[in-house]
Amino acid sequence: MVTGNTRPINIEEEMKGSYLDYAMSVIVSRALPDVRDGLKPVQRRILYAMNDLGMKHNTPYKKSARIVGEVLGKYHPHGDSSVYDAMVRMAQPFSYRYPLVDGQGNFGSVDNDPPAAMRYTEARLAQIAEQLLTDIDKNTVDFMPNFDASLEEPTVLPARIPNLLMNGSSGIAVGMATNIPPHNLAELCQAICYLIDNPDCGVDELMQFVSGPDFPTGGTILGTDGIKSAYATGKGKIVIQAKAHIGEVDNRKAIFVTEIPYQVNKAELVVKIAELVKDRKIVGISDLRDESDRQGMRVVIELKRDAEPQQVLNSLYKHTNMRTSFFVNMLALVDGQPQVLSLKEVLKNFIDFRHLIITRRSQFELKAAKDRAHILEGLKKALDFIDRIIAIIRNSENGDTARKNLVAEFDFSVIQAQAILDLQLRRLANLERQKILDEYAELMKRIGYLEDLLSHPEKIYALVKEDAKDLKGSYGQPRATEISSQGVIEFRVEDLVPHMDVIVTLSERGFIKRVPANVFRLQHRGGTGIMGMPTREADAVRFLSVSDTHDTLLFFTNRGKVFSLRCFDIPDDASRIAKGTAIVNLIPVTQDERITAILDLKSFPADHFLLMATNKGEIKKTSLQEFTAVRSSGLIAMDLATSDELVAAVETTEEKDILLATRMGQSIRFPVSELRTSLRASGGVKAIVLSKGDEVVSMDVAQDGTLVITVTENGAGKLTAIEEYPQQHRAGSGVINFKVVDKTGEVVASKVVSETDQMMLISADGMVTRTQVKEEDPSHGIPIMGRATQGVRVMRLEEGDRVVAVATF
């Protein structure tokens, strides 16, 4: 039904048609480059307009606003910012491998600084850009009407250079996108020559010449698999890594970053590194600054004295844009249709295009030569009859009559007759006559050459090769981007964490932390120590472990369950007085469970065992291999009676002895070999018979030649030779270990040590002391005494405080 000028239509069909028209407009006229000249429409119009203005590389610069206005008014009826942005990008040496516009003024920077306004900057064509416009006036390409049909613009530029691959391209169309990396022109020229000679060659052969993308910002490409995939299929993932080296600044190690991956913002990279250092996700950096200048890029990352430079560099690669991926999608317009192309297909399209350009240029030149030769033939003939010709002209009424008379008299063509009429009298001299004859002879040679060229396509391909060799000689440059045959090394977390001695503490209320061991300096025995952890009311430090950041920590609960954490997974607190992190945020300990033992492990040897002891005197031996992969939800390590609790766990071998100590001062030593190896989820056997009210507080591995250090809750302690503890059978009552009285308080732990070991004690109020087990001056050290003694003061405590944990290392 039609009412007046209104015609109802189906909105679904209208949407389909309109959106398809829009999509094709974006694809063909905006976002995708042409495979022949590698340009999008706006880029092509800018270069053509600049050429039309005579802005060659050796002419004065013109204001950018002048250029933008020319492009907008004649060819590109869109926003001025889109034109200026496109021109700016073509002038940036960090965006284009071979900039096509020579800019003067602020055209932006690798730090993403915006360019100056177009009224301030100036520009002209770069010398290499003129190779895109060579022979454009020789009918080499087709022209089409501009937007208002008042002018014509080229549909493509007669490019001598393979610009699509040379400078790459990126753009998002509708339903598709292109992302083509830049390449080295010298390599592309070699590949073009090889492909002309070997049209059936494969990608591997072409990669002998085109080794990979060549980004203007340099960097290093890791591996060649992504390159091969991109060149074979048109799609692939290329990993680019910043170029950095390790050096020194003021006798301290430093990392110097001199090249960054393509399209990475240097300023944002520096800020990101600073944030990671602040958040302690990257450790070991003491200072960071950007020293880049006109001479080149230089970001200096100074390291702490104890930092491992390679590990810091690995962390930077993993956590920042110092390593990025470039996803190749070589999508371009071929005969107006979007198509994903391989390396060979892109080069083949360019070679065919150059063949066509040379053919059209030769046809144009041949026609011009023949036209000129035709005129020269007439002039030659006229010079032989010059007197008669002059008479005919003098006797003619006007120019038209003279032309007709010449045609009738001498059988000249109209064009020849007109040329004779236009002949200047000075050309009648004998010298000028010879010039005409010489020019005619040269033209005949040129005509013969062009006719021969057009009849032999292989000779045209030879010219394409000559052009490529000429371009390589004129514009070839060394590669900016290195290619490493070694692919990406996926760093594990431990590869990024430096080895460091740390102190891990866990409070009664479940707050855990790790701090560098060197924050606690050595003291003589009897010191008060320094604050190692602030404690809230009703909270106290429960455990202390001296570990390496790469160690595995097994956490045992009172109910016999075990959880596993790598030491570096525990948040690092730079301050020794920080509270730490709730353990429930790291391992899923339930509300009715609490951590009662922590075991530090460096590895899981097949011939080693895990011993677990309970406060009721039970013990169990299990192969350490059963704990190599503790799942995140934990495992059952020991089956316990309801009234019993797991209190200690140690790693041992079959030939060692085990030493258990009780709260009331008893101990027992017996061989590990007396224990039968049992399955993980089973229960234990009797290790020591306890008196009423007593319980096991610690367990350690013993062997002859060592010492036993025993510490009580009131800060008393002593060393005793292990030989004073007789080897017994398990399930006995043991022997006295420490004479417990009110002054000493109950035993906290007995540890097996050597004379060179150190000991750390921590109190319930968070005070920590670090002591050498045996010092050169006996008055400062811990004395060696018998078993049934009270020991000496090893830690001075404030009133109401008590020792809660002992660690040796």
Short mmCIF file of C-alpha atoms in Angstrom, two decimals, residues 16 57 135 172 188 206 209 215 225 244 262 290 378 456 464 517 532 555 567 575 676 692 700 712 802:
data_model
loop_
_atom_site.label_atom_id
_atom_site.label_comp_id
_atom_site.label_asym_id
_atom_site.label_seq_id
_atom_site.Cartn_x
_atom_site.Cartn_y
_atom_site.Cartn_z
CA LYS A 16 19.96 -6.04 6.76
CA HIS A 57 61.22 15.69 -0.01
CA ASP A 135 54.78 7.41 -12.83
CA ILE A 172 39.10 -2.68 12.66
CA LEU A 188 61.36 -7.89 1.03
CA LEU A 206 60.97 -17.17 1.28
CA PHE A 209 65.16 -13.81 2.93
CA PHE A 215 59.53 -3.38 14.13
CA ASP A 225 56.95 -20.88 15.06
CA ALA A 244 67.64 -5.13 28.08
CA TYR A 262 56.12 -2.43 19.18
CA ASP A 290 63.76 7.15 32.39
CA GLY A 378 56.67 15.28 -40.85
CA HIS A 456 57.99 -10.37 -23.74
CA VAL A 464 60.44 -5.56 -11.50
CA ALA A 517 65.94 -13.15 58.17
CA GLY A 532 59.04 -9.23 65.44
CA PHE A 555 51.06 -27.09 57.72
CA CYS A 567 57.19 -20.11 51.03
CA SER A 575 58.27 -4.58 58.14
CA ARG A 676 57.16 -49.42 60.46
CA LYS A 692 50.06 -37.80 84.32
CA ASP A 700 63.72 -33.74 66.11
CA THR A 712 61.76 -23.27 78.44
CA ARG A 802 56.87 -16.24 77.66
#
